[in-house]
Short mmCIF file of C-alpha atoms in Angstrom, two decimals:
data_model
loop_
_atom_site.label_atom_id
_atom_site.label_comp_id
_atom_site.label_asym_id
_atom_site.label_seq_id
_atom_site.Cartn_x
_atom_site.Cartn_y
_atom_site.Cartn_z
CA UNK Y 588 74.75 107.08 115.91
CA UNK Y 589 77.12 109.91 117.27
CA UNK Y 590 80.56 110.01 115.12
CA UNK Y 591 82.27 108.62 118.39
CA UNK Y 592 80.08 105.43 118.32
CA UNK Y 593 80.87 104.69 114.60
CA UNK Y 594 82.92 101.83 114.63
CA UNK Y 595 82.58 98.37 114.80
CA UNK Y 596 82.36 98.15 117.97
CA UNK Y 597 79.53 100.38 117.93
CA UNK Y 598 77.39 98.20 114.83
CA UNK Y 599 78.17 94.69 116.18
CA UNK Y 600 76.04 93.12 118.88
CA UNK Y 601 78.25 91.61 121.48
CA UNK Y 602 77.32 88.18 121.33
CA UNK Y 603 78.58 88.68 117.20
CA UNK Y 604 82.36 90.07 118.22
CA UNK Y 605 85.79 87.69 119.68
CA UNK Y 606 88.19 88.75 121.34
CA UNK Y 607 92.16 87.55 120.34
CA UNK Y 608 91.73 85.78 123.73
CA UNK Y 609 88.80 84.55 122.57
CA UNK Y 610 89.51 81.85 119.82
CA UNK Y 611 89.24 78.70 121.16
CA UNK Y 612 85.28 79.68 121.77
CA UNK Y 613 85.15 79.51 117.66
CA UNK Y 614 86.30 75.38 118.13
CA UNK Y 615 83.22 73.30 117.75
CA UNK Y 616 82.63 69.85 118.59
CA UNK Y 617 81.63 69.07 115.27
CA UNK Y 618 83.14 69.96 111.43
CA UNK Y 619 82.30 72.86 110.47
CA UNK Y 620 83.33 73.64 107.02
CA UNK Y 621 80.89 72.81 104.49
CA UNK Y 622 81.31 70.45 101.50
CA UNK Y 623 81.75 73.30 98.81
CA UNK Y 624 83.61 75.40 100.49
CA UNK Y 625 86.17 72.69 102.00
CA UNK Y 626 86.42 71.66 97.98
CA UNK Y 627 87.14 75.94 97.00
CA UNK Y 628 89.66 76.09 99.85
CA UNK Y 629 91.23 72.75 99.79
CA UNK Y 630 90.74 70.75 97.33
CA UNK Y 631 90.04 73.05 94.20
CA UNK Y 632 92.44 75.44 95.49
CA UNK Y 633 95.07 76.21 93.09
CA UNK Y 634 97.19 78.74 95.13
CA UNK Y 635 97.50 75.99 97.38
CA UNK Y 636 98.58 73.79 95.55
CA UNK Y 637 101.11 76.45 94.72
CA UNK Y 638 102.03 77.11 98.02
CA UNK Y 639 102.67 73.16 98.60
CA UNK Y 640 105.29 73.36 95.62
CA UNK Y 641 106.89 75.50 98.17
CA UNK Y 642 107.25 73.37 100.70
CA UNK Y 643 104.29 74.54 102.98
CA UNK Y 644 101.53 72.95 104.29
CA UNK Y 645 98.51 74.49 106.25
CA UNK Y 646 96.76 72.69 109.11
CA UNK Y 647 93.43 73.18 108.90
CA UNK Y 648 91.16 71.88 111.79
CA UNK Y 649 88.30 71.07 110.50
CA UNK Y 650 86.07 71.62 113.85
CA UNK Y 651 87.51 75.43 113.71
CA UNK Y 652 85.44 78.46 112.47
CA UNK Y 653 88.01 79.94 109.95
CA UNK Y 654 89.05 83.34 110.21
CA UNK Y 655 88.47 85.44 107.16
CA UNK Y 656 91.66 87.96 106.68
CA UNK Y 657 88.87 90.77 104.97
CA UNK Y 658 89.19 92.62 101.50
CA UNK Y 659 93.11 93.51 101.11
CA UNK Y 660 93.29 94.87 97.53
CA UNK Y 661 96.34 93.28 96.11
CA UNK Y 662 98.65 95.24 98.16
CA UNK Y 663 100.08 92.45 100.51
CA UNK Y 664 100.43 95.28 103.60
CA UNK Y 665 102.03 95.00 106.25
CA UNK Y 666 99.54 95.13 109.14
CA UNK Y 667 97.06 92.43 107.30
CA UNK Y 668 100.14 89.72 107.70
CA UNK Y 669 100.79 90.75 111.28
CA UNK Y 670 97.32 90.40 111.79
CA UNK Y 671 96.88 87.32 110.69
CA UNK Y 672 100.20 86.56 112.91
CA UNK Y 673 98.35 88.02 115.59
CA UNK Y 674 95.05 85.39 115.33
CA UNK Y 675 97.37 82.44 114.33
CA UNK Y 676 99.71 82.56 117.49
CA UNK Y 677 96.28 84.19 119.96
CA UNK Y 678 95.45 80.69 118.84
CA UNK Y 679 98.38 78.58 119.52
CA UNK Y 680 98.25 79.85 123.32
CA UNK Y 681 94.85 78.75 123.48
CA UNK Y 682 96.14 75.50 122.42
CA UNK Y 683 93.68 75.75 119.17
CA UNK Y 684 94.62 75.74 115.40
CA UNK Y 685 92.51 78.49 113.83
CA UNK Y 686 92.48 78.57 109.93
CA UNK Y 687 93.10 81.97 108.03
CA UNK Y 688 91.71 82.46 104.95
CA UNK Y 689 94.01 84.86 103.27
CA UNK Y 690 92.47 86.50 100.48
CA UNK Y 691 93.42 89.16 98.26
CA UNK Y 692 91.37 90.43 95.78
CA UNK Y 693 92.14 90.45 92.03
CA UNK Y 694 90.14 93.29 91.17
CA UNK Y 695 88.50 96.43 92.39
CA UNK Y 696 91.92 98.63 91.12
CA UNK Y 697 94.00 99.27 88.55
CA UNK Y 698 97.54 97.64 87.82
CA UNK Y 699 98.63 101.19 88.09
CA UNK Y 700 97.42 101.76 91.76
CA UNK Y 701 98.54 98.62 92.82
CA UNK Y 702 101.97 99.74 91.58
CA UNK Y 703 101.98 103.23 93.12
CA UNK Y 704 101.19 101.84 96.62
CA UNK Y 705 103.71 99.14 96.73
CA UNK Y 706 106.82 101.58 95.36
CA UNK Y 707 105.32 104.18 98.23
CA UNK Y 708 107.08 101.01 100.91
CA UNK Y 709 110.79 101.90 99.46
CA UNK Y 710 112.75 104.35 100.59
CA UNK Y 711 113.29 105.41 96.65
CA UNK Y 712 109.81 105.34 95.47
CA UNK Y 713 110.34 106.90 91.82
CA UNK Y 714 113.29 104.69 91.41
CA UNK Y 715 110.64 101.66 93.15
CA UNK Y 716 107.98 103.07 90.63
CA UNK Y 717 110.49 102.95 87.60
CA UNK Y 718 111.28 99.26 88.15
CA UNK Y 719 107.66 98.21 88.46
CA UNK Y 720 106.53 99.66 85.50
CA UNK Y 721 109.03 98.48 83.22
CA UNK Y 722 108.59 94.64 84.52
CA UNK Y 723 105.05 94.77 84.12
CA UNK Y 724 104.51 97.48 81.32
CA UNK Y 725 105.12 94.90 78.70
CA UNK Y 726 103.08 92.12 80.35
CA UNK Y 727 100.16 94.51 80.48
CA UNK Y 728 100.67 95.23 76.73
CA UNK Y 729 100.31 92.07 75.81
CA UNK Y 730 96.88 91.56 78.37
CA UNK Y 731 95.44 94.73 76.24
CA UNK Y 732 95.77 92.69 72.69
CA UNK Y 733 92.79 90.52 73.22
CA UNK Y 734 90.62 93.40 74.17
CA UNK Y 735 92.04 95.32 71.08
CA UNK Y 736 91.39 91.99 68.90
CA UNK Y 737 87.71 92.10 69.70
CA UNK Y 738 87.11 96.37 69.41
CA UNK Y 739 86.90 97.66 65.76
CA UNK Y 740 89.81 98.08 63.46
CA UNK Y 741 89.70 102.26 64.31
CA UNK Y 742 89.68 101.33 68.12
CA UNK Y 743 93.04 99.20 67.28
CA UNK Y 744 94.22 102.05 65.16
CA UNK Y 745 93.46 104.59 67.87
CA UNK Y 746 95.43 102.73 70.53
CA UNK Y 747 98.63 102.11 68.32
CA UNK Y 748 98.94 105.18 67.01
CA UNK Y 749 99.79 106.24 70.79
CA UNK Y 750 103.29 106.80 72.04
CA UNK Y 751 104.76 103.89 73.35
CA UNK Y 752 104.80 105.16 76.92
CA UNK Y 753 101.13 106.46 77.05
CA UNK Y 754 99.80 103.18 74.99
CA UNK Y 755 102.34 101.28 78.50
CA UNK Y 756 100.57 103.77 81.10
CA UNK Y 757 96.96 103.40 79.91
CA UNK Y 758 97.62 98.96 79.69
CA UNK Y 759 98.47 99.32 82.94
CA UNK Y 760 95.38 100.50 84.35
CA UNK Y 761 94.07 97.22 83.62
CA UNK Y 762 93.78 94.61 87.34
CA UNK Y 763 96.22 92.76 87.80
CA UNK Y 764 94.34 89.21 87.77
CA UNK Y 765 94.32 90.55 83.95
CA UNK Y 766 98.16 90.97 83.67
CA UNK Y 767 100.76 88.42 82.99
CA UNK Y 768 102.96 87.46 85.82
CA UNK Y 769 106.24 88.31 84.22
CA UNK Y 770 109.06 85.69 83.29
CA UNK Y 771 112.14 84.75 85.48
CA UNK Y 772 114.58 87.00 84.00
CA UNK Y 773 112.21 89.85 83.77
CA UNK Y 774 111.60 89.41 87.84
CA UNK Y 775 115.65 89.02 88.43
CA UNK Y 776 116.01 92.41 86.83
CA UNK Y 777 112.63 93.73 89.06
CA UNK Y 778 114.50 92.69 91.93
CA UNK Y 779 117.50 94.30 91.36
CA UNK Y 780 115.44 97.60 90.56
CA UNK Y 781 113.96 97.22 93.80
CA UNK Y 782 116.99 96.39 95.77
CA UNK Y 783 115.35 93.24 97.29
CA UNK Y 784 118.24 91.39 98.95
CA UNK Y 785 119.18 87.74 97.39
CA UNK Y 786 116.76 85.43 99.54
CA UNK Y 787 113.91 88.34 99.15
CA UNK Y 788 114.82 87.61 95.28
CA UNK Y 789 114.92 84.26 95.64
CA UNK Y 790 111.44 83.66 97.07
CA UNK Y 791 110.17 86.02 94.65
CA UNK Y 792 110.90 83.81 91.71
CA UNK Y 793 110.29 80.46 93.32
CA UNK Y 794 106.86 81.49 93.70
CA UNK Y 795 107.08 82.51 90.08
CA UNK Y 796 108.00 79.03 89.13
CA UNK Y 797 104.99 77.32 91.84
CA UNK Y 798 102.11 79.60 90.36
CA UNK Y 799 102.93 78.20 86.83
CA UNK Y 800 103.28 74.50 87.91
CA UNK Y 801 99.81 74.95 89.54
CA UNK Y 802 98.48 76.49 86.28
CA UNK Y 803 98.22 80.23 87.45
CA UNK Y 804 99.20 82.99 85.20
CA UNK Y 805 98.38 86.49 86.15
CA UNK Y 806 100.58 88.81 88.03
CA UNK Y 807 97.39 88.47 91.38
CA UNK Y 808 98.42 84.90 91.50
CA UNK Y 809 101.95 85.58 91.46
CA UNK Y 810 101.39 88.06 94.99
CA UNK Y 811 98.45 85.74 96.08
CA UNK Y 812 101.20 82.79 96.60
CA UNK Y 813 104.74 85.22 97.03
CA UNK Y 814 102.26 86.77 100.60
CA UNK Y 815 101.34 83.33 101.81
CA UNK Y 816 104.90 81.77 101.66
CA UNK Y 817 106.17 85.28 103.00
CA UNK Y 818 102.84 84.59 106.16
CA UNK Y 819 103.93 80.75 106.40
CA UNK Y 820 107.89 81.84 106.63
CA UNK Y 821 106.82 84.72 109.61
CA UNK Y 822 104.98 81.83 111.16
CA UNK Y 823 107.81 79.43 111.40
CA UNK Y 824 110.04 81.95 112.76
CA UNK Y 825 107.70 82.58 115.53
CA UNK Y 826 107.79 79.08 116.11
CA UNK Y 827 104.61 77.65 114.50
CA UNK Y 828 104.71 75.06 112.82
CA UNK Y 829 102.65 74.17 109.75
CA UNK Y 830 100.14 77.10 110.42
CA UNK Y 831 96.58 76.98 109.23
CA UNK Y 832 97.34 79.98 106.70
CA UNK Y 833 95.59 79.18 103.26
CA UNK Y 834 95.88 81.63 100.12
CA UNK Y 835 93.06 82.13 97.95
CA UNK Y 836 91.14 84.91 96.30
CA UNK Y 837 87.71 86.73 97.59
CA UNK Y 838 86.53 86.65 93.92
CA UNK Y 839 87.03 82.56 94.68
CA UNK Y 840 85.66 82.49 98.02
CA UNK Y 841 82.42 83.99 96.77
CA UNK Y 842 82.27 82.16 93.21
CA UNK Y 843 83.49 78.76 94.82
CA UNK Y 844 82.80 78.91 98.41
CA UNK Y 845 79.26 79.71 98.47
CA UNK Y 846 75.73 77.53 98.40
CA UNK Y 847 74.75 76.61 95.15
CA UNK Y 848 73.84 79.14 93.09
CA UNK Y 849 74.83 82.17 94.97
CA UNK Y 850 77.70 83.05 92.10
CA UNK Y 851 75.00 82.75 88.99
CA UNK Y 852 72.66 85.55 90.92
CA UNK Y 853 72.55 88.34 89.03
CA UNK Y 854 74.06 91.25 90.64
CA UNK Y 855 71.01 93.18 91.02
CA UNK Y 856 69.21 90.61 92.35
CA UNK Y 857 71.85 89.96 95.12
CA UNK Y 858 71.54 94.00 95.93
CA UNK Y 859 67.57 93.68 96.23
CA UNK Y 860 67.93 90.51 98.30
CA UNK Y 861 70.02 92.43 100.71
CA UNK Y 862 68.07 96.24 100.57
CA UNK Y 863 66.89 96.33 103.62
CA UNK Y 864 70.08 95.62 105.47
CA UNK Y 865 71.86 98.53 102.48
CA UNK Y 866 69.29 100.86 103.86
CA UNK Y 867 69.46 100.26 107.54
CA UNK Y 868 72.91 100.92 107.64
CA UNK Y 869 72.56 104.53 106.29
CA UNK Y 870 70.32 105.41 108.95
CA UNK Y 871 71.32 107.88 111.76
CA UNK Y 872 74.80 109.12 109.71
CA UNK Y 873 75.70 112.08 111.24
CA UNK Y 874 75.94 115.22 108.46
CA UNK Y 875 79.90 114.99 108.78
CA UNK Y 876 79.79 111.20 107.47
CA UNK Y 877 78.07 111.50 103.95
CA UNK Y 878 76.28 108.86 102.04
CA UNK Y 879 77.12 110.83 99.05
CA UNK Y 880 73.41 111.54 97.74
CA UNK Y 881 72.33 108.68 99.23
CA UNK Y 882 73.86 106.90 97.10
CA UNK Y 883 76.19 103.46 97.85
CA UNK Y 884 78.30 101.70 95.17
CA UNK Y 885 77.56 98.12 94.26
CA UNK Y 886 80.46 97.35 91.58
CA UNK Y 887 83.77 98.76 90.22
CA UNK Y 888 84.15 98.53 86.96
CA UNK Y 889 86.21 99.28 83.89
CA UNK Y 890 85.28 100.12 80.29
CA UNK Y 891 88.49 98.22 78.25
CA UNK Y 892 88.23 100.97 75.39
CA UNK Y 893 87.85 103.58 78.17
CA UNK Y 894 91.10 102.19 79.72
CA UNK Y 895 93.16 102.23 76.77
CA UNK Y 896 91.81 105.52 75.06
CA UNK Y 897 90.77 107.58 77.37
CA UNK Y 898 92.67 110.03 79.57
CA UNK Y 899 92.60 110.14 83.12
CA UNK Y 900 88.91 112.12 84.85
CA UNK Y 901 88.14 112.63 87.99
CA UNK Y 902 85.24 110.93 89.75
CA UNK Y 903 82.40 112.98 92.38
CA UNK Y 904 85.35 113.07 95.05
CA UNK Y 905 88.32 114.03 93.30
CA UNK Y 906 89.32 110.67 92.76
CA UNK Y 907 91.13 109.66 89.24
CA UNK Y 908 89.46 106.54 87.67
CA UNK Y 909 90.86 106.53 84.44
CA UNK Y 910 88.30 104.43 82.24
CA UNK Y 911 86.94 102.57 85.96
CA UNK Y 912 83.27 103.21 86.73
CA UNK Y 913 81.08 102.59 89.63
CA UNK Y 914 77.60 101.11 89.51
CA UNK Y 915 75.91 102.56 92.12
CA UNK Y 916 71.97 102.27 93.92
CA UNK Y 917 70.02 104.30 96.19
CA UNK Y 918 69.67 103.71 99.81
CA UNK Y 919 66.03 105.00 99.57
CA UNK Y 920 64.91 102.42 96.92
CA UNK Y 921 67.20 99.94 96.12
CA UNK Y 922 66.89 101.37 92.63
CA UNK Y 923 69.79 101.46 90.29
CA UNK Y 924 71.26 105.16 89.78
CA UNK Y 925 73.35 103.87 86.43
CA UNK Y 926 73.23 104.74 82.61
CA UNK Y 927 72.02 101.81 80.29
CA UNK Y 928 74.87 100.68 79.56
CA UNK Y 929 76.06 99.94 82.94
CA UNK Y 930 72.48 99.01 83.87
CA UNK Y 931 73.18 95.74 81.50
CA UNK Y 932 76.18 95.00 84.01
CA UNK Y 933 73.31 94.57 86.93
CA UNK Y 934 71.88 91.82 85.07
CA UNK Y 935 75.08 89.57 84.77
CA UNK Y 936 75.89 86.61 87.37
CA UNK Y 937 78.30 87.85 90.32
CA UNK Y 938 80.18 84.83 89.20
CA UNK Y 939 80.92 85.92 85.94
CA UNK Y 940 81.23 89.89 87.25
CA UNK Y 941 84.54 88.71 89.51
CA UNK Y 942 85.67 86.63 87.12
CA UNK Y 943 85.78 89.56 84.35
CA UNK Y 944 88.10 91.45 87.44
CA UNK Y 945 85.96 93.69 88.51
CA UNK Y 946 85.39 94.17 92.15
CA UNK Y 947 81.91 94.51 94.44
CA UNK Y 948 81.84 97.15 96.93
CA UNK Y 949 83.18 96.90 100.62
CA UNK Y 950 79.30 97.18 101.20
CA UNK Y 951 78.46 94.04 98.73
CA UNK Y 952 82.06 92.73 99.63
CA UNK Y 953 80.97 91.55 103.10
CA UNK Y 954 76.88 90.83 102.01
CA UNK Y 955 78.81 88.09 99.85
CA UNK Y 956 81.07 86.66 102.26
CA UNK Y 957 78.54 86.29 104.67
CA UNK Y 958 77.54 83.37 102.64
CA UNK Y 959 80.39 82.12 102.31
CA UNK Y 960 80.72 78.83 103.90
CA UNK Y 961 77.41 78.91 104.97
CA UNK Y 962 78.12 81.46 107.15
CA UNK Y 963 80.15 79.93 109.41
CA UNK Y 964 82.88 82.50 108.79
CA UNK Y 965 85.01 84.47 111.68
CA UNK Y 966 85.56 87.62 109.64
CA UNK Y 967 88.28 90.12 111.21
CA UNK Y 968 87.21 93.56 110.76
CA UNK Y 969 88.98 96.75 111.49
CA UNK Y 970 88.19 100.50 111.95
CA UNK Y 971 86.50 101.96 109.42
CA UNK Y 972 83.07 103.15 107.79
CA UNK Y 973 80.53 101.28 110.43
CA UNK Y 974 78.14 100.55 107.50
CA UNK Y 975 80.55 98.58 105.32
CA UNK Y 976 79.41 96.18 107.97
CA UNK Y 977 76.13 96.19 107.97
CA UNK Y 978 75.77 92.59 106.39
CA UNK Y 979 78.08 91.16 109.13
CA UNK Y 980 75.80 93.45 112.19
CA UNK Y 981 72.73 91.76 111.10
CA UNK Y 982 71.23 89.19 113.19
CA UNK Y 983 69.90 86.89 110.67
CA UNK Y 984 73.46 86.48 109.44
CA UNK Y 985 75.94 83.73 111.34
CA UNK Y 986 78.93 85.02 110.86
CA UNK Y 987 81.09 86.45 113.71
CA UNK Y 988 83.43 88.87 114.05
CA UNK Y 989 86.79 89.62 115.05
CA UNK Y 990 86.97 93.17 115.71
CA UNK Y 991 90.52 94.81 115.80
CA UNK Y 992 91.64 97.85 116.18
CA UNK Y 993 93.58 99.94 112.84
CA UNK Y 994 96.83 100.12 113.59
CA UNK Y 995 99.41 101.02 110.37
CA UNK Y 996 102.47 100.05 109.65
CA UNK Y 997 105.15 102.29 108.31
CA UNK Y 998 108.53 102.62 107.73
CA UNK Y 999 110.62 105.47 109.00
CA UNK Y 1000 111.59 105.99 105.26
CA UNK Y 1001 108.58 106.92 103.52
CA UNK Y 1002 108.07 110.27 102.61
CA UNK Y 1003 105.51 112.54 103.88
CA UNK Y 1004 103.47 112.70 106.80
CA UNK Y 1005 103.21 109.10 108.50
CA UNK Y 1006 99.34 109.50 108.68
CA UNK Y 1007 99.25 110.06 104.47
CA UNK Y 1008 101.34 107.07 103.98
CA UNK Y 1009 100.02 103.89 102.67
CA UNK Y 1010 100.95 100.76 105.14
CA UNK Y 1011 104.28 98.91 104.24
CA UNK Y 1012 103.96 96.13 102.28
CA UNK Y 1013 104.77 92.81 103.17
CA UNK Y 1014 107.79 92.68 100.72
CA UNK Y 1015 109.63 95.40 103.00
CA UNK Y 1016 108.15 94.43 106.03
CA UNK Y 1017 110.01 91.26 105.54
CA UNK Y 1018 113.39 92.29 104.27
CA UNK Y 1019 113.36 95.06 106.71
CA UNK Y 1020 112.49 91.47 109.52
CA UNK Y 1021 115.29 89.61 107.59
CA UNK Y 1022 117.89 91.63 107.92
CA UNK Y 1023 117.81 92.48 112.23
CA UNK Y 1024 120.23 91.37 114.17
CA UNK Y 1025 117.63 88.77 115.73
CA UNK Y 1026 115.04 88.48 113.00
CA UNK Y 1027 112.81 85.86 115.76
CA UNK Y 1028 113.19 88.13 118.08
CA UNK Y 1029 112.51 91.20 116.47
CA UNK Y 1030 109.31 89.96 114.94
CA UNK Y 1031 108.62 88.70 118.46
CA UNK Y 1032 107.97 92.21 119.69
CA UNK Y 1033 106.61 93.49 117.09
CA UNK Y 1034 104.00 91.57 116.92
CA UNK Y 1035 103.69 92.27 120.86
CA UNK Y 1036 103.58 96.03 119.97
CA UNK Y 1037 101.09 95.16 117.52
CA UNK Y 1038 98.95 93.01 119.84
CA UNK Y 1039 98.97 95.99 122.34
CA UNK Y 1040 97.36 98.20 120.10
CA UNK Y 1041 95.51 95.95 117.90
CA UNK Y 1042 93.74 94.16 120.36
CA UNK Y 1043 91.43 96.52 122.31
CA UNK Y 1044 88.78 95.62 125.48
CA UNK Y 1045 86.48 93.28 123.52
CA UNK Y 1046 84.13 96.57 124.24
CA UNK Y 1047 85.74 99.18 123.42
CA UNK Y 1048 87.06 100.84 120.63
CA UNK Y 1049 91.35 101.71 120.35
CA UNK Y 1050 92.30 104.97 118.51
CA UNK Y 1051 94.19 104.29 115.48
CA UNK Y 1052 97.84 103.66 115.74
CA UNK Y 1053 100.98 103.68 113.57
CA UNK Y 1054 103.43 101.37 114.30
CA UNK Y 1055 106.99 102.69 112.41
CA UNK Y 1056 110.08 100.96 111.78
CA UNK Y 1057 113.26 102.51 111.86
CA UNK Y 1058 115.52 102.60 109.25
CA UNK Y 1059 117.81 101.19 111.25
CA UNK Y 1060 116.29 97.12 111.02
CA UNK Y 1061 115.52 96.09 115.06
CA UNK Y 1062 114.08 99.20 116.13
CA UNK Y 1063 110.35 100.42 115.72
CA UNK Y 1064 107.97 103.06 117.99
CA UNK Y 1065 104.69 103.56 118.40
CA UNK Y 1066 102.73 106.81 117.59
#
């Protein structure tokens, strides 16, 4: 496989990849959602039920493959909502209702991450950063007491005898489906901080107010619900009415949403069931795209003493994981490349690994989802590392693919090089939408823009993109 060829394009048979024009084909004459997963998406669902408190309620056609958004982090960007957009109004004009599953994950980073990426949207990120950090510093305090509670009384000493800011920046490192969603007044101050204009503000704490009638409590459920009212409110202004947009978690979808007993597999029994696939996929890499030591990750992790004692190391690549880990195997074998204690991690049930908030690979990611309602999942897949895909290319697996092209969305206003900048997130995507001239109109063509780039020659691959908004709201280009 020459560097040119890796894509998905390039790793997905044909008859395996849909087109935007394309939807309608994924409409069968039957239902199509299996019992347990129609019960983790529907019925069981409580970000739904969330989402209903706000007024909104999907249509989901039963007789439609749904569309599965892919691994977004927590980060609700910017081109993963016009995306899903994109597939929800390809599939109005096809005169079908296709169902998005839009999941974010809970795990797999930091608090802190999360936190840098979303303040890199404004066009003040240290002021962005400042506010973040001191509306969720104290809810990730509190999230760090039960793991101090268990650890021994020099572990608790350790931690408290830190200064108050370092004992706030090392809590914050924990994932955010571990942190608190904070109160009402503690969010009316966060908007303020952020400059988030009144009906921005206003959303923001109404979906505050839905996660905790539904029972939710972390600050992932508080995004999971604020994104999917944000998606359903895009939708309407396009003109579609109650779209088949439906907010859940990945860590759900593969606990809930899979045959029974998929989640109580032990995580390295889930990577030996899939080796050969993990191995295949690592064949013909060019020397310029590294399998680092032939070597592919299986789980992010953290260590909750590491977290909160530990200062901040760098990983093989120069990355800082800060008391994260990765449990890793080799392509060659399938054998686990791990120290004993995170060897004891391979033996634990995936269900219980995602529900502890730590996150599989992209690798594992989409082995896991492929089982996912039996594998009659549409799974929309964009340009990236070829082998991430590998579980998706195979033919044994029924899932199919929609395939679209990377295209980033910026604003004009973040710092730095365009092509360095993390993609807008959804939060100033929408204010920026919100406050045009013709907000209908204006999303309109953007998502036109977006469909022009996005949506490639079933065939071929796009180059990546960067759609950028102008600071002035109305006006965006195309580089």
């Amino acid at each position: 496989m020459t560097c040119a060829e890796e894509s998905p394009w390039a790793i997905l048979p044909r008859d395996k990849r849909v087109g935007l024009g394309e939807l309608a084909a994924l409409r069968a004459p039957h239902a199509v959602l299996t019992d347990g997963f129609a019960a983790a998406l529907l019925r069981d669902n409580p970000w739904l039920r969330a989402l209903r408190r706000l007024g909104h309620e999907p249509a989901v056609d039963a007789r439609m493959v749904p569309v599965e958004e892919g691994e977004t982090s927590l980060n609700a960007n910017g081109h993963q909502a016009l995306a899903a957009l994109l597939a929800l109004a390809a599939g109005a004009e096809q005169g079908v209702s296709p169902t998005v599953i839009g999941s974010l994950a809970g795990g797999n980073h930091g608090l802190d991450q999360v936190i840098v990426r979303l303040a890199a949207s404004f066009p003040e990120p240290p002021r962005a950063r400042a506010a973040l950090t001191a509306a969720l510093g104290p809810a990730a305090l509190a999230a760090a007491e039960p793991l101090l509670a268990a650890s021994r009384t020099q572990v608790r000493k350790a931690f408290r005898a830190l200064p108050d800011r370092l004992r706030q920046a090392r809590a914050l490192r924990l994932p955010a489906c571990r942190v608190p969603a904070p109160p009402r007044d503690v969010l009316e101050i966060l908007g303020a901080g952020l400059g988030l204009d009144r009906p921005l503000c206003d959303r923001l704490i109404a979906a505050r107010e839905a996660i905790a009638e539904a029972g939710l409590t972390s600050f992932a459920d508080l995004w999971i619900v604020l994104r999917a009212d944000l998606v359903h409110d895009l939708a309407a202004r396009l003109g579609l009415r109650r779209p088949g947009f439906v907010p859940t978690s990945l860590e759900h979808l593969v606990a809930r949403g899979t045959p029974a007993g998929f989640a109580d597999r032990s995580l390295a029994s889930l990577a030996a069931h899939y080796h050969a696939v993990l191995a295949a996929s690592s064949a013909g890499r060019t020397p310029d795209a590294p399998v680092y030591g032939g070597r592919y990750r299986l789980l992010n992790h953290f260590d909750p003493l590491a977290v909160l004692l530990r200062g901040a190391r760098r990983d093989g690549r120069g990355e800082l994981r800060p008391g994260w880990a990765s449990l890793h195997a080799r392509f060659a074998s399938g054998a686990l490349a791990a120290s004993p204690d995170d060897r004891a991690l391979a033996e634990l049930p995936v269900g219980e690994l995602l529900a502890r908030g730590y996150g599989l690979s992209g690798k594992l990611t989409y082995m896991a989802v492929r089982e996912v309602n039996g594998g009659g999942v549409c799974n929309q897949v964009r340009w990236t590392s070829p082998d991430v895909f590998a579980g998706l290319a195979d033919p044994a697996c029924a899932n199919r693919v929609l395939a679209l092209g990377w295209v980033n969305v910026n604003g004009a206003w973040q710092s730095g090089a365009i092509e360095r900048a993390p993609a807008l997130d959804l939060l100033v995507l929408w204010q920026w939408l919100d406050r045009c001239p013709d907000p209908a109109a204006t999303l309109a063509r953007l998502l036109g823009a977006f469909r022009q780039q996005c949506d490639p020659e079933v065939d071929r691959p796009a180059p990546r993109s960067w759609l950028v908004l102008d600071a002035r709201p109305g006006s965006f280009r195309i580089i």
